[in-house]
Amino acid sequence: MNGGGDSITELIVVRHAESELNKRKIMQGHLDPPLSQLGERQAEAVAKRLRTYRLAALYSSDLQRAKQTAEAIASETGLTVQYDHRLRERHLGVLQGKTWEEAKKKHPEVAESIMRDDPHYVIPGGESRQKVMDRVIPFMQEMVSRYPGQQVGVVTHGGIVYLMLYYALQIPLTLHLNLQRPNAGLFVFVHDDQTWSLQCWGDTCHLDGLAVRASLG
């Protein structure tokens, strides 16, 4: 959808392009790697895609992989990026810098606890899913009140996109979902009066010819 009705606010959400650690399947959390060479090309591609929308504003996580993606979009749209720490990925504490296989070997009790999908479980040195949700919800609500009837570009992380989905569709945090969140993929959330809906999940048609890998963070 390339327009917005008077009472409809759209969040045009982009998961950041591939980072150097995505390429190696390493959990990032608050680690701050740059984009890979493929990621730079993905960022350029999604930036051209967002040029077809009428964005009123552009927000981004302040982590480098999101910032680089957002800066590419800003260059295409002429918007100024507004950085918001609420859009940061979940802090993964002791798991950051490890692959999932390494995490299961070095911190089996933590890996097991995560698999239980307890939203209040705090990763040692990190955050719980509920704590992250507690910053995602106010951000989404703020966008609706600040930009009624408009489109807002948002560059963030895979974990945040997931929580946006849980909130928009009122899915309990205890329910496990297994949906792909491709790098530089497009996710569109629509707010009409009091109701959120999902219009688009993980659209990568703009990445024609560029690899789309499953990756973490």
mmCIF file of C-alpha atoms in Angstrom:
data_model
loop_
_atom_site.group_PDB
_atom_site.id
_atom_site.type_symbol
_atom_site.label_atom_id
_atom_site.label_comp_id
_atom_site.label_asym_id
_atom_site.label_seq_id
_atom_site.Cartn_x
_atom_site.Cartn_y
_atom_site.Cartn_z
ATOM 1 C CA MET A 1 0.000 0.000 0.000
ATOM 2 C CA ASN A 2 1.500 3.315 -1.034
ATOM 3 C CA GLY A 3 -0.924 5.643 0.666
ATOM 4 C CA GLY A 4 -2.695 6.124 3.973
ATOM 5 C CA GLY A 5 -6.322 6.970 4.788
ATOM 6 C CA ASP A 6 -7.233 9.776 7.177
ATOM 7 C CA SER A 7 -7.500 7.432 10.177
ATOM 8 C CA ILE A 8 -4.942 4.842 9.147
ATOM 9 C CA THR A 9 -1.349 4.927 10.338
ATOM 10 C CA GLU A 10 1.134 2.534 8.738
ATOM 11 C CA LEU A 11 4.459 1.448 10.154
ATOM 12 C CA ILE A 12 6.684 0.446 7.240
ATOM 13 C CA VAL A 13 9.171 -1.662 9.177
ATOM 14 C CA VAL A 14 12.491 -2.883 7.788
ATOM 15 C CA ARG A 15 14.720 -5.433 9.425
ATOM 16 C CA HIS A 16 18.301 -4.214 9.036
ATOM 17 C CA ALA A 17 20.370 -5.609 6.183
ATOM 18 C CA GLU A 18 22.848 -8.453 6.741
ATOM 19 C CA SER A 19 25.643 -7.709 9.219
ATOM 20 C CA GLU A 20 29.050 -9.337 9.467
ATOM 21 C CA LEU A 21 27.829 -11.408 12.427
ATOM 22 C CA ASN A 22 24.590 -12.394 10.672
ATOM 23 C CA LYS A 23 26.792 -13.885 7.974
ATOM 24 C CA ARG A 24 28.476 -16.064 10.602
ATOM 25 C CA LYS A 25 25.174 -16.937 12.358
ATOM 26 C CA ILE A 26 26.355 -15.300 15.582
ATOM 27 C CA MET A 27 23.845 -13.920 18.083
ATOM 28 C CA GLN A 28 24.320 -10.179 18.277
ATOM 29 C CA GLY A 29 21.907 -8.577 20.729
ATOM 30 C CA HIS A 30 23.564 -5.274 21.633
ATOM 31 C CA LEU A 31 26.842 -6.108 19.883
ATOM 32 C CA ASP A 32 27.490 -3.564 17.157
ATOM 33 C CA PRO A 33 28.924 -5.051 13.947
ATOM 34 C CA PRO A 34 28.736 -3.231 10.596
ATOM 35 C CA LEU A 35 26.888 -4.480 7.547
ATOM 36 C CA SER A 36 28.530 -7.086 5.353
ATOM 37 C CA GLN A 37 29.190 -6.334 1.686
ATOM 38 C CA LEU A 38 25.978 -8.196 0.843
ATOM 39 C CA GLY A 39 24.218 -6.185 3.536
ATOM 40 C CA GLU A 40 25.302 -2.912 1.969
ATOM 41 C CA ARG A 41 23.753 -3.995 -1.320
ATOM 42 C CA GLN A 42 20.589 -5.134 0.461
ATOM 43 C CA ALA A 43 20.350 -1.753 2.201
ATOM 44 C CA GLU A 44 20.563 0.032 -1.145
ATOM 45 C CA ALA A 45 17.834 -2.206 -2.555
ATOM 46 C CA VAL A 46 15.383 -1.732 0.315
ATOM 47 C CA ALA A 47 16.102 2.010 0.267
ATOM 48 C CA LYS A 48 14.943 2.186 -3.348
ATOM 49 C CA ARG A 49 11.818 0.222 -2.370
ATOM 50 C CA LEU A 50 10.940 2.692 0.392
ATOM 51 C CA ARG A 51 11.221 5.556 -2.048
ATOM 52 C CA THR A 52 7.859 4.350 -3.428
ATOM 53 C CA TYR A 53 6.159 5.095 -0.087
ATOM 54 C CA ARG A 54 5.106 8.496 1.211
ATOM 55 C CA LEU A 55 6.966 8.395 4.498
ATOM 56 C CA ALA A 56 6.346 11.193 6.964
ATOM 57 C CA ALA A 57 9.306 10.226 9.147
ATOM 58 C CA LEU A 58 12.100 7.685 9.505
ATOM 59 C CA TYR A 59 13.078 6.062 12.804
ATOM 60 C CA SER A 60 15.870 3.590 13.526
ATOM 61 C CA SER A 61 17.599 1.612 16.211
ATOM 62 C CA ASP A 62 20.889 3.246 17.183
ATOM 63 C CA LEU A 63 22.927 0.074 16.578
ATOM 64 C CA GLN A 64 25.281 0.275 13.599
ATOM 65 C CA ARG A 65 23.669 -2.398 11.433
ATOM 66 C CA ALA A 66 20.314 -0.602 11.651
ATOM 67 C CA LYS A 67 21.888 2.858 11.324
ATOM 68 C CA GLN A 68 23.651 1.941 8.086
ATOM 69 C CA THR A 69 20.412 0.552 6.665
ATOM 70 C CA ALA A 70 18.482 3.642 7.757
ATOM 71 C CA GLU A 71 21.111 5.981 6.311
ATOM 72 C CA ALA A 72 20.715 4.310 2.914
ATOM 73 C CA ILE A 73 16.959 4.866 3.153
ATOM 74 C CA ALA A 74 17.484 8.482 4.204
ATOM 75 C CA SER A 75 19.659 9.062 1.125
ATOM 76 C CA GLU A 76 16.865 7.829 -1.139
ATOM 77 C CA THR A 77 13.931 9.513 0.634
ATOM 78 C CA GLY A 78 15.488 12.767 1.791
ATOM 79 C CA LEU A 79 14.327 12.117 5.362
ATOM 80 C CA THR A 80 16.405 12.654 8.485
ATOM 81 C CA VAL A 81 16.893 9.517 10.572
ATOM 82 C CA GLN A 82 15.620 9.764 14.149
ATOM 83 C CA TYR A 83 17.426 7.243 16.355
ATOM 84 C CA ASP A 84 15.503 5.590 19.173
ATOM 85 C CA HIS A 85 17.063 3.154 21.665
ATOM 86 C CA ARG A 86 13.670 1.478 22.148
ATOM 87 C CA LEU A 87 14.185 -0.105 18.731
ATOM 88 C CA ARG A 88 17.367 -1.898 19.837
ATOM 89 C CA GLU A 89 17.480 -5.675 19.693
ATOM 90 C CA ARG A 90 17.004 -7.625 22.915
ATOM 91 C CA HIS A 91 20.173 -7.672 25.019
ATOM 92 C CA LEU A 92 21.219 -11.327 24.958
ATOM 93 C CA GLY A 93 23.691 -11.109 27.835
ATOM 94 C CA VAL A 94 25.989 -14.129 28.083
ATOM 95 C CA LEU A 95 24.771 -15.456 24.717
ATOM 96 C CA GLN A 96 26.014 -12.503 22.700
ATOM 97 C CA GLY A 97 28.896 -13.306 20.378
ATOM 98 C CA LYS A 98 28.029 -17.016 20.190
ATOM 99 C CA THR A 99 26.291 -19.210 17.677
ATOM 100 C CA TRP A 100 23.264 -21.098 18.971
ATOM 101 C CA GLU A 101 25.259 -24.335 19.007
ATOM 102 C CA GLU A 102 28.021 -22.676 21.065
ATOM 103 C CA ALA A 103 25.428 -21.230 23.416
ATOM 104 C CA LYS A 104 23.875 -24.651 24.051
ATOM 105 C CA LYS A 105 27.294 -26.080 24.929
ATOM 106 C CA LYS A 106 28.580 -23.210 27.103
ATOM 107 C CA HIS A 107 25.302 -22.131 28.707
ATOM 108 C CA PRO A 108 22.930 -25.124 28.452
ATOM 109 C CA GLU A 109 20.721 -23.935 31.313
ATOM 110 C CA VAL A 110 20.248 -20.534 29.667
ATOM 111 C CA ALA A 111 19.493 -22.077 26.270
ATOM 112 C CA GLU A 112 16.980 -24.428 27.887
ATOM 113 C CA SER A 113 15.289 -21.560 29.727
ATOM 114 C CA ILE A 114 14.946 -19.561 26.520
ATOM 115 C CA MET A 115 13.302 -22.503 24.790
ATOM 116 C CA ARG A 116 10.585 -22.539 27.467
ATOM 117 C CA ASP A 117 9.317 -19.193 26.109
ATOM 118 C CA ASP A 118 8.921 -17.649 29.554
ATOM 119 C CA PRO A 119 8.522 -13.918 28.754
ATOM 120 C CA HIS A 120 9.822 -12.955 32.200
ATOM 121 C CA TYR A 121 13.035 -14.988 31.990
ATOM 122 C CA VAL A 122 16.014 -12.623 32.167
ATOM 123 C CA ILE A 123 19.092 -13.830 30.301
ATOM 124 C CA PRO A 124 22.094 -13.376 32.641
ATOM 125 C CA GLY A 125 23.524 -9.963 31.794
ATOM 126 C CA GLY A 126 20.652 -9.295 29.401
ATOM 127 C CA GLU A 127 16.914 -8.693 29.148
ATOM 128 C CA SER A 128 13.654 -10.606 29.322
ATOM 129 C CA ARG A 129 11.265 -10.598 26.380
ATOM 130 C CA GLN A 130 8.719 -8.782 28.539
ATOM 131 C CA LYS A 131 11.186 -5.979 29.274
ATOM 132 C CA VAL A 132 11.778 -5.527 25.553
ATOM 133 C CA MET A 133 8.041 -5.591 24.879
ATOM 134 C CA ASP A 134 7.638 -2.869 27.492
ATOM 135 C CA ARG A 135 9.677 -0.531 25.271
ATOM 136 C CA VAL A 136 8.245 -1.690 21.938
ATOM 137 C CA ILE A 137 4.598 -0.998 22.827
ATOM 138 C CA PRO A 138 5.108 2.674 23.821
ATOM 139 C CA PHE A 139 7.059 3.250 20.615
ATOM 140 C CA MET A 140 4.239 1.871 18.445
ATOM 141 C CA GLN A 141 1.612 3.829 20.367
ATOM 142 C CA GLU A 142 3.674 7.000 20.059
ATOM 143 C CA MET A 143 3.927 6.635 16.290
ATOM 144 C CA VAL A 144 0.118 6.395 16.024
ATOM 145 C CA SER A 145 -0.453 9.509 18.124
ATOM 146 C CA ARG A 146 2.340 11.491 16.467
ATOM 147 C CA TYR A 147 1.638 10.545 12.824
ATOM 148 C CA PRO A 148 -2.116 9.912 12.473
ATOM 149 C CA GLY A 149 -3.085 8.925 8.937
ATOM 150 C CA GLN A 150 0.533 8.798 7.770
ATOM 151 C CA GLN A 151 3.273 6.319 6.941
ATOM 152 C CA VAL A 152 6.330 5.980 9.157
ATOM 153 C CA GLY A 153 9.526 4.160 8.214
ATOM 154 C CA VAL A 154 11.106 2.085 10.988
ATOM 155 C CA VAL A 155 14.440 0.249 10.821
ATOM 156 C CA THR A 156 14.966 -2.293 13.566
ATOM 157 C CA HIS A 157 15.918 -5.904 14.384
ATOM 158 C CA GLY A 158 14.433 -9.358 13.994
ATOM 159 C CA GLY A 159 13.491 -9.702 17.644
ATOM 160 C CA ILE A 160 11.738 -6.341 17.681
ATOM 161 C CA VAL A 161 9.782 -7.130 14.521
ATOM 162 C CA TYR A 162 8.598 -10.315 16.230
ATOM 163 C CA LEU A 163 7.398 -8.413 19.296
ATOM 164 C CA MET A 164 5.615 -5.878 17.099
ATOM 165 C CA LEU A 165 3.726 -8.814 15.600
ATOM 166 C CA TYR A 166 2.832 -10.199 19.039
ATOM 167 C CA TYR A 167 1.512 -6.822 20.136
ATOM 168 C CA ALA A 168 -0.341 -5.993 16.919
ATOM 169 C CA LEU A 169 -2.150 -9.350 16.757
ATOM 170 C CA GLN A 170 -2.460 -9.744 20.548
ATOM 171 C CA ILE A 171 -0.534 -13.015 20.578
ATOM 172 C CA PRO A 172 0.502 -14.198 24.064
ATOM 173 C CA LEU A 173 4.268 -13.990 24.628
ATOM 174 C CA THR A 174 4.153 -17.562 25.906
ATOM 175 C CA LEU A 175 3.217 -18.806 22.423
ATOM 176 C CA HIS A 176 6.189 -19.837 20.286
ATOM 177 C CA LEU A 177 6.213 -18.700 16.664
ATOM 178 C CA ASN A 178 8.727 -19.723 14.035
ATOM 179 C CA LEU A 179 8.490 -17.190 11.225
ATOM 180 C CA GLN A 180 11.303 -16.050 8.948
ATOM 181 C CA ARG A 181 12.491 -12.475 9.416
ATOM 182 C CA PRO A 182 14.808 -11.928 6.452
ATOM 183 C CA ASN A 183 17.465 -9.241 6.490
ATOM 184 C CA ALA A 184 16.248 -6.133 4.627
ATOM 185 C CA GLY A 185 12.762 -7.655 4.591
ATOM 186 C CA LEU A 186 9.682 -5.443 4.741
ATOM 187 C CA PHE A 187 6.985 -5.737 7.429
ATOM 188 C CA VAL A 188 3.922 -3.481 7.379
ATOM 189 C CA PHE A 189 1.741 -2.894 10.449
ATOM 190 C CA VAL A 190 -1.463 -0.895 10.069
ATOM 191 C CA HIS A 191 -3.374 0.919 12.807
ATOM 192 C CA ASP A 192 -7.004 1.784 11.999
ATOM 193 C CA ASP A 193 -8.759 3.580 14.868
ATOM 194 C CA GLN A 194 -8.154 1.251 17.838
ATOM 195 C CA THR A 195 -7.051 -1.860 15.953
ATOM 196 C CA TRP A 196 -3.689 -3.078 14.650
ATOM 197 C CA SER A 197 -3.364 -5.463 11.739
ATOM 198 C CA LEU A 198 -0.548 -6.994 9.726
ATOM 199 C CA GLN A 199 -0.498 -6.135 6.046
ATOM 200 C CA CYS A 200 2.856 -7.566 4.994
ATOM 201 C CA TRP A 201 5.411 -9.960 6.515
ATOM 202 C CA GLY A 202 8.987 -10.375 5.306
ATOM 203 C CA ASP A 203 8.544 -9.075 1.755
ATOM 204 C CA THR A 204 11.877 -9.350 -0.087
ATOM 205 C CA CYS A 205 10.808 -8.800 -3.704
ATOM 206 C CA HIS A 206 13.127 -5.773 -3.816
ATOM 207 C CA LEU A 207 16.092 -8.075 -3.141
ATOM 208 C CA ASP A 208 15.856 -9.794 -6.512
ATOM 209 C CA GLY A 209 19.273 -11.272 -7.265
ATOM 210 C CA LEU A 210 20.578 -10.814 -3.707
ATOM 211 C CA ALA A 211 20.911 -13.743 -1.326
ATOM 212 C CA VAL A 212 18.440 -13.882 1.555
ATOM 213 C CA ARG A 213 19.858 -15.890 4.446
ATOM 214 C CA ALA A 214 18.143 -16.962 7.662
ATOM 215 C CA SER A 215 20.040 -15.201 10.434
ATOM 216 C CA LEU A 216 19.868 -14.099 14.055
ATOM 217 C CA GLY A 217 19.490 -10.603 15.549
#
